[in-house]
């Protein structure tokens, strides 16, 4: 099929966009810490300087200020998914009510409570450590753009009420367009308190500073290349040294795990986003959006969009780009065909913003697993813990994953470690070339479902039945 032609408005809007993540272009980006040279010893080594590793190091020190904690990061703190995402910090630990009901119906009420407590704890930490990340607890509206999606949103509202969740409000077309105006919107479901908007890179940098303030030793530009048992502890090799630790927590997510048996469970997929120039007062008035909620549509290939502190619009999603073999490489970060498609879709959603320009385009890898939400485990006789597979919801859920990893390393039974969600694993993805073929068929089928009133073909029904999915 031939690629759709660029419209003049989309081409003009993208003409001067910088191919770099908007959040990471911040002039206040902190300098990297020096690399590790020589050997270190510690009680806990955290591998990975994104949210997963930062929360683990921070909470470890909060639980026990005397605990000796080291964190190593292969590049710079927050440079990967933690500095490239849309800044949607959700309470959901299950990738939404629908996925939670399908997989853990008996404990979903507990998972929802734990998720809200986790989001509350993030908000409290932002305040306690003075993290300047534009945290706004605005909620998020899931939007129906097709008739069949209206009934689905009503059903989600009923499911939420059945779980005792009173924060979800169904909005008809007029009510929705009073919140944010687009001719493509038909209805919405507003989660009023379960999602916050924030500046993702500044959250990571703030967590870095908080960790340093509590005594965590952070080494950047220090990739962990090998993990091995060493007596009663572990040894992790880096390019210029080693770290000997009693325990290791792995927060490497989309990157290949140092525990090799975890690798078949994760597929790195690439997601992309655009950022506009700041909107004028007239442009803001044309679309409304006074309550600044995060927004996403209800398609399988969905868009997510939000407004920033300086009144730009971030517009991302839709395409899910998988590269044969599942590598994570810098050259995969950009996908011009996706940028063109996103720009066309933007002006279809907001025709009243014709003439607005994009200032930044970028992409990054997401750690996708077949159940769309994180899974957890240990290795090396309980001395190593991992949490991965957040599938696009890691801004909030990584803090919960950090708590789980620390619980598992302690060997104690907690409310978290007793969860079926924590004790179970997703199905692994098949090896290549079956993985490539399966993902391609799944993507085609999802597109067909979006254009056929949500009707899922036999392939998607089979995937649903065995619990093997693909999302971002």
CSV table of C-alpha atoms in Angstrom, one decimal:
chain,number,residue,atom,x,y,z
A,1,UNK,CA,0.0,0.0,0.0
A,2,UNK,CA,1.4,3.4,-0.9
A,3,UNK,CA,2.1,5.8,1.9
A,4,UNK,CA,-0.4,8.7,2.2
A,5,UNK,CA,0.9,12.0,0.8
A,6,UNK,CA,1.9,14.7,3.2
A,7,UNK,CA,-0.6,17.4,3.5
A,8,UNK,CA,0.7,21.0,3.1
A,9,UNK,CA,-0.1,21.8,6.7
A,10,UNK,CA,1.7,18.8,8.1
A,11,UNK,CA,4.8,19.3,5.9
A,12,UNK,CA,4.9,23.0,6.9
A,13,UNK,CA,4.5,22.2,10.6
A,14,UNK,CA,7.4,19.7,10.6
A,15,UNK,CA,9.8,21.7,8.5
A,16,UNK,CA,11.9,23.1,11.3
A,17,UNK,CA,11.4,20.5,14.0
A,18,UNK,CA,14.5,19.4,15.9
A,19,UNK,CA,15.0,15.6,16.0
A,20,UNK,CA,15.6,15.5,19.7
A,21,UNK,CA,13.4,14.8,22.8
A,22,UNK,CA,11.9,18.0,24.0
A,23,UNK,CA,12.3,17.2,27.7
A,24,UNK,CA,16.0,16.4,27.3
A,25,UNK,CA,16.7,19.6,25.5
A,26,UNK,CA,16.2,21.5,28.8
A,27,UNK,CA,19.1,24.0,29.4
A,28,UNK,CA,19.0,23.0,33.1
A,29,UNK,CA,19.9,19.4,32.3
A,30,UNK,CA,22.3,18.4,35.0
A,31,UNK,CA,25.9,17.2,34.2
A,32,UNK,CA,26.6,13.5,34.3
A,33,UNK,CA,28.4,12.0,37.3
A,34,UNK,CA,31.8,10.4,36.7
A,35,UNK,CA,32.1,6.8,35.6
A,36,UNK,CA,33.1,4.1,37.9
A,37,UNK,CA,36.8,3.4,37.8
A,38,UNK,CA,38.1,0.5,40.0
A,39,UNK,CA,36.2,-1.7,42.4
A,40,UNK,CA,33.3,-0.8,44.7
A,41,UNK,CA,31.5,-2.7,47.4
A,42,UNK,CA,28.0,-2.1,48.7
A,43,UNK,CA,24.9,-3.7,50.3
A,44,UNK,CA,22.7,-3.0,47.3
A,45,UNK,CA,23.7,-2.3,43.7
A,46,UNK,CA,21.0,-0.8,41.4
A,47,UNK,CA,21.6,-1.3,37.7
A,48,UNK,CA,19.8,1.4,35.6
A,49,UNK,CA,19.3,5.1,36.0
A,50,UNK,CA,15.8,5.5,34.8
A,51,UNK,CA,12.7,5.6,37.1
A,52,UNK,CA,12.9,2.0,38.0
A,53,UNK,CA,16.5,2.2,39.3
A,54,UNK,CA,16.1,5.7,40.9
A,55,UNK,CA,13.0,4.7,42.9
A,56,UNK,CA,14.7,1.5,44.0
A,57,UNK,CA,17.7,3.3,45.3
A,58,UNK,CA,15.7,6.1,46.9
A,59,UNK,CA,13.2,3.8,48.7
A,60,UNK,CA,16.0,1.5,49.8
A,61,UNK,CA,17.6,4.5,51.6
A,62,UNK,CA,14.3,5.7,53.0
A,63,UNK,CA,13.7,2.2,54.5
A,64,UNK,CA,17.2,1.9,55.9
A,65,UNK,CA,19.3,5.1,55.9
A,66,UNK,CA,22.4,3.0,56.9
A,67,UNK,CA,22.1,0.8,53.8
A,68,UNK,CA,25.0,1.3,51.5
A,69,UNK,CA,23.6,1.8,48.0
A,70,UNK,CA,25.3,2.2,44.6
A,71,UNK,CA,23.6,2.9,41.3
A,72,UNK,CA,25.2,2.5,37.9
A,73,UNK,CA,23.8,3.9,34.7
A,74,UNK,CA,25.1,3.0,31.2
A,75,UNK,CA,24.6,6.5,29.7
A,76,UNK,CA,23.1,9.4,31.7
A,77,UNK,CA,20.3,9.5,34.3
A,78,UNK,CA,16.9,9.7,32.5
A,79,UNK,CA,18.2,9.7,29.0
A,80,UNK,CA,16.2,6.7,27.8
A,81,UNK,CA,12.4,6.0,28.3
A,82,UNK,CA,12.4,8.1,31.5
A,83,UNK,CA,13.3,11.2,29.6
A,84,UNK,CA,11.4,10.5,26.4
A,85,UNK,CA,7.8,9.6,27.5
A,86,UNK,CA,4.7,11.7,27.4
A,87,UNK,CA,4.7,12.5,31.1
A,88,UNK,CA,1.5,10.6,32.0
A,89,UNK,CA,1.9,9.3,35.6
A,90,UNK,CA,-0.9,6.8,36.1
A,91,UNK,CA,-2.2,5.1,39.2
A,92,UNK,CA,-3.0,1.9,37.1
A,93,UNK,CA,-0.6,-1.0,37.7
A,94,UNK,CA,-2.5,-3.2,35.2
A,95,UNK,CA,-2.5,-1.1,32.0
A,96,UNK,CA,-6.1,-0.1,32.6
A,97,UNK,CA,-9.2,-1.6,34.0
A,98,UNK,CA,-10.0,-3.8,31.0
A,99,UNK,CA,-6.6,-5.5,31.1
A,100,UNK,CA,-6.8,-5.9,34.9
A,101,UNK,CA,-10.3,-7.4,34.8
A,102,UNK,CA,-9.2,-9.9,32.0
A,103,UNK,CA,-6.1,-11.1,33.9
A,104,UNK,CA,-6.6,-10.6,37.7
A,105,UNK,CA,-10.4,-10.0,38.3
A,106,UNK,CA,-10.2,-11.4,41.9
A,107,UNK,CA,-7.5,-8.9,43.0
A,108,UNK,CA,-8.2,-5.9,40.8
A,109,UNK,CA,-9.8,-3.9,43.6
A,110,UNK,CA,-6.7,-4.4,45.7
A,111,UNK,CA,-4.5,-3.5,42.7
A,112,UNK,CA,-6.4,-0.3,42.1
A,113,UNK,CA,-6.0,0.7,45.8
A,114,UNK,CA,-2.3,-0.1,45.7
A,115,UNK,CA,-2.1,2.0,42.5
A,116,UNK,CA,-3.7,5.0,44.0
A,117,UNK,CA,-1.5,4.7,47.1
A,118,UNK,CA,1.5,4.5,44.8
A,119,UNK,CA,0.5,7.7,42.9
A,120,UNK,CA,-0.1,9.4,46.2
A,121,UNK,CA,3.4,8.4,47.3
A,122,UNK,CA,4.9,9.8,44.1
A,123,UNK,CA,3.1,13.1,44.7
A,124,UNK,CA,4.3,13.2,48.3
A,125,UNK,CA,7.9,12.5,47.2
A,126,UNK,CA,7.8,15.3,44.6
A,127,UNK,CA,6.8,17.7,47.4
A,128,UNK,CA,9.1,16.3,50.1
A,129,UNK,CA,12.2,16.5,47.9
A,130,UNK,CA,11.3,19.7,46.1
A,131,UNK,CA,11.3,18.1,42.7
A,132,UNK,CA,10.5,20.8,40.1
A,133,UNK,CA,8.7,18.6,37.5
A,134,UNK,CA,5.4,20.5,36.8
A,135,UNK,CA,3.4,17.8,38.6
A,136,UNK,CA,-0.4,18.4,37.9
A,137,UNK,CA,-2.9,15.8,39.1
A,138,UNK,CA,-5.4,16.6,36.4
A,139,UNK,CA,-6.6,13.1,35.6
A,140,UNK,CA,-6.9,11.6,32.1
A,141,UNK,CA,-9.8,11.3,29.6
A,142,UNK,CA,-10.1,8.2,27.4
A,143,UNK,CA,-11.8,9.4,24.2
A,144,UNK,CA,-14.2,7.6,21.9
A,145,UNK,CA,-13.7,8.7,18.3
A,146,UNK,CA,-15.8,5.9,16.8
A,147,UNK,CA,-19.4,4.9,17.7
A,148,UNK,CA,-18.5,1.4,19.0
A,149,UNK,CA,-16.1,2.9,21.5
A,150,UNK,CA,-18.9,4.9,23.3
A,151,UNK,CA,-20.4,1.6,24.5
A,152,UNK,CA,-17.0,0.4,25.6
A,153,UNK,CA,-16.4,3.5,27.7
A,154,UNK,CA,-19.8,3.2,29.3
A,155,UNK,CA,-18.9,-0.4,30.2
A,156,UNK,CA,-15.6,0.7,31.7
A,157,UNK,CA,-17.5,3.2,33.8
A,158,UNK,CA,-19.8,0.5,35.1
A,159,UNK,CA,-16.8,-1.8,35.8
A,160,UNK,CA,-15.2,1.0,37.8
A,161,UNK,CA,-18.4,1.6,39.8
A,162,UNK,CA,-18.6,-2.1,40.5
A,163,UNK,CA,-15.1,-2.0,42.1
A,164,UNK,CA,-16.1,1.0,44.2
A,165,UNK,CA,-14.1,3.5,42.2
A,166,UNK,CA,-15.8,6.8,42.3
A,167,UNK,CA,-13.3,8.8,40.3
A,168,UNK,CA,-14.5,7.9,36.8
A,169,UNK,CA,-17.0,10.1,35.1
A,170,UNK,CA,-18.6,9.3,31.7
A,171,UNK,CA,-18.8,12.4,29.4
A,172,UNK,CA,-21.2,12.6,26.4
A,173,UNK,CA,-20.1,14.4,23.3
A,174,UNK,CA,-21.3,17.9,24.5
A,175,UNK,CA,-19.7,17.4,28.0
A,176,UNK,CA,-16.5,16.2,26.5
A,177,UNK,CA,-16.2,19.0,23.9
A,178,UNK,CA,-16.8,21.5,26.8
A,179,UNK,CA,-13.6,20.1,28.3
A,180,UNK,CA,-11.6,19.9,25.0
A,181,UNK,CA,-13.0,20.6,21.6
A,182,UNK,CA,-12.3,18.5,18.6
A,183,UNK,CA,-14.7,17.5,15.8
A,184,UNK,CA,-13.5,13.9,16.1
A,185,UNK,CA,-14.6,13.5,19.7
A,186,UNK,CA,-17.8,11.5,20.5
A,187,UNK,CA,-17.6,10.7,24.2
A,188,UNK,CA,-15.1,10.3,27.0
A,189,UNK,CA,-14.3,8.6,30.3
A,190,UNK,CA,-12.6,11.0,32.8
A,191,UNK,CA,-10.5,9.4,35.5
A,192,UNK,CA,-10.4,12.5,37.6
A,193,UNK,CA,-7.8,11.6,40.2
A,194,UNK,CA,-5.9,8.6,38.8
A,195,UNK,CA,-3.4,10.3,36.5
A,196,UNK,CA,-1.0,13.2,36.9
A,197,UNK,CA,0.8,15.1,34.2
A,198,UNK,CA,4.5,16.0,34.7
A,199,UNK,CA,7.8,16.8,33.1
A,200,UNK,CA,9.4,13.3,32.9
A,201,UNK,CA,13.0,14.3,32.5
A,202,UNK,CA,12.8,16.7,35.4
A,203,UNK,CA,11.3,13.9,37.6
A,204,UNK,CA,14.3,11.7,36.8
A,205,UNK,CA,16.8,14.5,37.5
A,206,UNK,CA,15.0,15.3,40.8
A,207,UNK,CA,15.0,11.7,41.9
A,208,UNK,CA,18.8,11.6,41.1
A,209,UNK,CA,19.3,14.6,43.3
A,210,UNK,CA,17.2,13.1,46.1
A,211,UNK,CA,19.2,9.9,45.9
A,212,UNK,CA,22.5,11.8,46.1
A,213,UNK,CA,21.1,13.7,49.1
A,214,UNK,CA,20.5,10.5,51.0
A,215,UNK,CA,23.9,9.1,50.3
A,216,UNK,CA,23.4,6.9,47.2
A,217,UNK,CA,26.7,6.7,45.1
A,218,UNK,CA,25.8,7.2,41.5
A,219,UNK,CA,28.1,6.4,38.6
A,220,UNK,CA,27.0,7.4,35.1
A,221,UNK,CA,28.4,6.3,31.7
A,222,UNK,CA,29.0,2.9,33.5
A,223,UNK,CA,27.2,0.1,31.7
A,224,UNK,CA,26.9,-3.2,33.6
A,225,UNK,CA,28.3,-5.8,31.3
A,226,UNK,CA,28.2,-9.1,33.3
A,227,UNK,CA,26.5,-10.4,36.4
A,228,UNK,CA,27.9,-13.4,38.4
A,229,UNK,CA,27.7,-15.0,41.8
A,230,UNK,CA,30.6,-14.1,44.2
A,231,UNK,CA,30.6,-16.0,47.4
A,232,UNK,CA,27.5,-15.0,49.4
A,233,UNK,CA,27.0,-11.9,47.1
A,234,UNK,CA,27.1,-10.8,43.5
A,235,UNK,CA,29.8,-9.3,41.3
A,236,UNK,CA,28.9,-7.0,38.4
A,237,UNK,CA,31.5,-6.1,35.8
A,238,UNK,CA,31.7,-2.6,34.2
A,239,UNK,CA,34.1,-1.4,31.5
A,240,UNK,CA,36.6,0.0,34.1
A,241,UNK,CA,35.8,-1.8,37.3
A,242,UNK,CA,33.6,-4.1,39.3
A,243,UNK,CA,30.9,-3.8,42.0
A,244,UNK,CA,30.6,-6.4,44.7
A,245,UNK,CA,27.2,-6.3,46.4
A,246,UNK,CA,25.1,-8.4,48.7
A,247,UNK,CA,22.0,-7.8,46.5
A,248,UNK,CA,21.4,-6.4,43.0
A,249,UNK,CA,18.2,-4.8,41.7
A,250,UNK,CA,17.9,-4.7,37.9
A,251,UNK,CA,16.0,-1.7,36.4
A,252,UNK,CA,17.2,-2.1,32.8
A,253,UNK,CA,13.6,-2.5,31.3
A,254,UNK,CA,13.8,-2.4,27.4
A,255,UNK,CA,17.5,-3.2,27.4
A,256,UNK,CA,18.7,-6.9,27.5
A,257,UNK,CA,18.5,-8.2,31.0
A,258,UNK,CA,21.6,-9.4,32.8
A,259,UNK,CA,19.4,-12.4,33.8
A,260,UNK,CA,19.3,-14.0,30.4
A,261,UNK,CA,16.2,-16.1,31.0
A,262,UNK,CA,14.2,-12.9,31.3
A,263,UNK,CA,15.0,-11.7,27.8
A,264,UNK,CA,12.3,-13.8,25.9
A,265,UNK,CA,9.6,-12.0,27.9
A,266,UNK,CA,10.5,-8.5,26.6
A,267,UNK,CA,10.2,-7.0,23.2
A,268,UNK,CA,11.5,-3.5,22.7
A,269,UNK,CA,9.1,-1.5,20.5
A,270,UNK,CA,9.5,2.1,19.4
A,271,UNK,CA,7.0,4.9,20.2
A,272,UNK,CA,7.3,8.4,18.7
A,273,UNK,CA,6.0,11.9,19.6
A,274,UNK,CA,5.8,15.4,18.4
A,275,UNK,CA,5.9,18.6,20.4
A,276,UNK,CA,4.3,21.9,19.2
A,277,UNK,CA,5.4,25.4,19.8
A,278,UNK,CA,3.5,27.2,22.6
A,279,UNK,CA,-0.1,28.0,21.8
A,280,UNK,CA,-1.3,31.6,21.8
A,281,UNK,CA,-4.2,32.7,24.0
A,282,UNK,CA,-6.4,32.6,20.9
A,283,UNK,CA,-5.3,29.1,20.0
A,284,UNK,CA,-6.0,27.9,23.5
A,285,UNK,CA,-9.4,29.4,23.5
A,286,UNK,CA,-10.2,27.7,20.2
A,287,UNK,CA,-9.7,24.2,21.7
A,288,UNK,CA,-10.6,24.8,25.4
A,289,UNK,CA,-8.7,22.4,27.6
A,290,UNK,CA,-9.0,24.6,30.6
A,291,UNK,CA,-8.6,21.6,33.0
A,292,UNK,CA,-5.4,20.4,31.3
A,293,UNK,CA,-6.2,16.6,31.5
A,294,UNK,CA,-4.1,14.1,29.7
A,295,UNK,CA,-6.0,12.6,26.7
A,296,UNK,CA,-5.9,9.4,24.7
A,297,UNK,CA,-8.2,7.9,22.2
A,298,UNK,CA,-9.6,4.4,22.4
A,299,UNK,CA,-8.3,2.9,19.2
A,300,UNK,CA,-5.9,-0.1,19.2
A,301,UNK,CA,-3.4,2.2,17.4
A,302,UNK,CA,-4.1,5.1,19.8
A,303,UNK,CA,-2.8,8.6,20.2
A,304,UNK,CA,-1.9,10.2,23.5
A,305,UNK,CA,-1.7,13.9,24.0
A,306,UNK,CA,-1.3,16.5,26.7
A,307,UNK,CA,-0.6,20.1,27.3
A,308,UNK,CA,2.7,21.2,28.9
A,309,UNK,CA,3.4,23.8,31.6
A,310,UNK,CA,4.2,26.4,28.8
A,311,UNK,CA,1.1,25.5,26.8
A,312,UNK,CA,2.7,23.3,24.1
A,313,UNK,CA,0.9,20.1,23.0
A,314,UNK,CA,2.7,16.8,23.0
A,315,UNK,CA,1.1,14.5,20.5
A,316,UNK,CA,2.4,10.9,20.3
A,317,UNK,CA,1.6,7.2,19.8
A,318,UNK,CA,-0.3,5.4,17.0
A,319,UNK,CA,2.5,3.5,15.3
A,320,UNK,CA,4.2,0.6,17.2
A,321,UNK,CA,7.5,0.1,15.4
A,322,UNK,CA,9.3,-3.2,16.0
A,323,UNK,CA,12.7,-3.9,14.4
A,324,UNK,CA,13.6,-7.5,13.5
A,325,UNK,CA,15.7,-9.0,16.2
A,326,UNK,CA,14.5,-6.7,18.9
A,327,UNK,CA,17.5,-4.4,19.2
A,328,UNK,CA,17.7,-1.1,21.0
A,329,UNK,CA,19.8,1.3,19.0
A,330,UNK,CA,20.1,5.1,18.7
A,331,UNK,CA,19.3,4.9,14.9
A,332,UNK,CA,15.9,3.4,15.7
A,333,UNK,CA,14.9,6.5,17.7
A,334,UNK,CA,13.6,8.4,14.6
A,335,UNK,CA,11.0,7.3,12.1
A,336,UNK,CA,10.0,10.1,9.7
A,337,UNK,CA,7.1,8.2,8.3
A,338,UNK,CA,5.5,8.1,11.7
A,339,UNK,CA,6.2,11.8,12.3
A,340,UNK,CA,4.4,12.6,9.0
A,341,UNK,CA,1.4,10.4,10.0
A,342,UNK,CA,1.2,11.9,13.5
A,343,UNK,CA,1.3,15.4,12.0
A,344,UNK,CA,-1.6,14.6,9.6
A,345,UNK,CA,-3.6,13.1,12.5
A,346,UNK,CA,-3.0,16.1,14.7
A,347,UNK,CA,-4.6,18.6,12.3
A,348,UNK,CA,-7.4,16.2,11.6
A,349,UNK,CA,-8.1,16.2,15.4
A,350,UNK,CA,-7.5,20.0,15.8
A,351,UNK,CA,-8.3,21.7,12.5
A,352,UNK,CA,-8.7,25.0,14.4
A,353,UNK,CA,-4.9,24.9,15.0
A,354,UNK,CA,-4.0,25.0,11.3
A,355,UNK,CA,-0.6,26.8,11.0
A,356,UNK,CA,0.8,25.6,14.3
A,357,UNK,CA,4.3,24.3,14.0
A,358,UNK,CA,6.2,21.4,15.7
A,359,UNK,CA,9.5,22.2,17.4
A,360,UNK,CA,10.7,18.7,18.3
A,361,UNK,CA,10.3,15.1,17.1
A,362,UNK,CA,11.6,12.0,18.8
A,363,UNK,CA,11.2,8.4,19.7
A,364,UNK,CA,12.3,5.8,22.1
A,365,UNK,CA,12.1,2.1,23.2
A,366,UNK,CA,9.3,0.7,25.4
A,367,UNK,CA,9.7,-2.6,27.3
A,368,UNK,CA,6.6,-4.5,26.1
A,369,UNK,CA,5.5,-7.8,27.5
A,370,UNK,CA,2.7,-10.0,26.4
A,371,UNK,CA,0.4,-9.1,29.3
A,372,UNK,CA,1.0,-5.3,29.0
A,373,UNK,CA,2.0,-4.8,32.6
A,374,UNK,CA,5.1,-5.3,34.7
A,375,UNK,CA,6.3,-8.7,35.9
A,376,UNK,CA,8.8,-9.5,38.7
A,377,UNK,CA,11.2,-12.1,39.9
A,378,UNK,CA,14.5,-13.1,41.5
A,379,UNK,CA,17.6,-15.0,40.4
A,380,UNK,CA,20.8,-16.2,42.0
A,381,UNK,CA,19.1,-17.6,45.1
A,382,UNK,CA,17.2,-14.5,45.8
A,383,UNK,CA,20.2,-12.1,45.7
A,384,UNK,CA,19.0,-10.5,42.4
A,385,UNK,CA,15.6,-9.0,41.7
A,386,UNK,CA,14.1,-7.6,38.6
A,387,UNK,CA,11.0,-5.7,37.5
A,388,UNK,CA,10.3,-5.1,33.8
A,389,UNK,CA,7.6,-5.1,31.1
A,390,UNK,CA,5.8,-1.9,32.0
A,391,UNK,CA,4.6,-1.5,28.4
A,392,UNK,CA,4.3,2.3,28.4
A,393,UNK,CA,3.0,2.9,31.9
A,394,UNK,CA,6.3,3.0,33.7
A,395,UNK,CA,6.2,6.6,34.8
A,396,UNK,CA,4.0,5.7,37.8
A,397,UNK,CA,4.2,1.9,38.1
A,398,UNK,CA,8.0,1.8,38.3
A,399,UNK,CA,7.8,3.1,41.9
A,400,UNK,CA,5.5,0.1,42.7
A,401,UNK,CA,8.0,-2.2,41.0
A,402,UNK,CA,10.8,-0.8,43.1
A,403,UNK,CA,8.9,-1.6,46.2
A,404,UNK,CA,8.3,-5.2,44.9
A,405,UNK,CA,12.0,-5.7,44.1
A,406,UNK,CA,13.1,-4.5,47.6
A,407,UNK,CA,10.4,-6.8,49.2
A,408,UNK,CA,11.7,-9.7,47.2
A,409,UNK,CA,15.3,-9.0,48.1
A,410,UNK,CA,14.3,-8.8,51.8
A,411,UNK,CA,12.8,-12.3,51.6
A,412,UNK,CA,9.7,-11.0,53.5
A,413,UNK,CA,6.1,-11.8,52.5
A,414,UNK,CA,4.2,-8.5,52.0
A,415,UNK,CA,0.9,-7.5,50.6
A,416,UNK,CA,2.7,-6.9,47.3
A,417,UNK,CA,4.6,-10.1,47.1
A,418,UNK,CA,1.4,-12.2,47.7
A,419,UNK,CA,-0.3,-10.7,44.7
A,420,UNK,CA,-1.0,-13.2,41.8
A,421,UNK,CA,0.2,-10.4,39.5
A,422,UNK,CA,3.6,-10.4,41.3
A,423,UNK,CA,3.8,-14.2,41.5
A,424,UNK,CA,2.9,-14.9,37.9
A,425,UNK,CA,4.7,-14.4,34.6
A,426,UNK,CA,3.5,-13.4,31.2
A,427,UNK,CA,3.9,-15.7,28.2
A,428,UNK,CA,7.3,-15.3,26.5
A,429,UNK,CA,7.5,-14.1,22.9
A,430,UNK,CA,8.5,-16.7,20.3
A,431,UNK,CA,12.0,-16.5,18.8
A,432,UNK,CA,12.7,-14.9,15.4
A,433,UNK,CA,11.5,-15.2,12.7
A,434,UNK,CA,8.2,-16.2,14.4
A,435,UNK,CA,8.3,-13.1,16.6
A,436,UNK,CA,8.7,-10.8,13.6
A,437,UNK,CA,5.9,-12.5,11.7
A,438,UNK,CA,3.5,-12.7,14.7
A,439,UNK,CA,4.0,-9.0,15.5
A,440,UNK,CA,3.4,-8.0,11.9
A,441,UNK,CA,0.2,-10.1,11.7
A,442,UNK,CA,-1.0,-8.7,15.1
A,443,UNK,CA,-0.4,-5.1,14.0
A,444,UNK,CA,-2.3,-5.6,10.7
A,445,UNK,CA,-5.1,-7.2,12.7
A,446,UNK,CA,-5.3,-4.3,15.1
A,447,UNK,CA,-5.5,-1.9,12.3
A,448,UNK,CA,-8.3,-3.9,10.7
A,449,UNK,CA,-10.2,-3.9,14.0
A,450,UNK,CA,-9.9,-0.1,14.2
A,451,UNK,CA,-11.5,0.2,10.8
A,452,UNK,CA,-14.2,-2.4,11.3
A,453,UNK,CA,-16.0,-1.2,14.3
A,454,UNK,CA,-13.7,-2.9,16.8
A,455,UNK,CA,-14.4,-6.4,15.5
A,456,UNK,CA,-11.4,-8.6,16.3
A,457,UNK,CA,-10.5,-11.2,13.7
A,458,UNK,CA,-9.6,-14.9,14.4
A,459,UNK,CA,-6.0,-14.1,15.0
A,460,UNK,CA,-6.6,-11.5,17.7
A,461,UNK,CA,-9.2,-13.8,19.3
A,462,UNK,CA,-6.7,-16.6,19.4
A,463,UNK,CA,-4.1,-14.2,21.0
A,464,UNK,CA,-6.6,-13.1,23.5
A,465,UNK,CA,-7.4,-16.7,24.4
A,466,UNK,CA,-3.8,-17.7,25.2
A,467,UNK,CA,-3.0,-14.3,26.8
A,468,UNK,CA,-0.4,-13.3,24.3
A,469,UNK,CA,-0.8,-9.6,23.3
A,470,UNK,CA,1.1,-6.7,21.8
A,471,UNK,CA,0.7,-3.1,22.8
A,472,UNK,CA,2.5,0.1,23.8
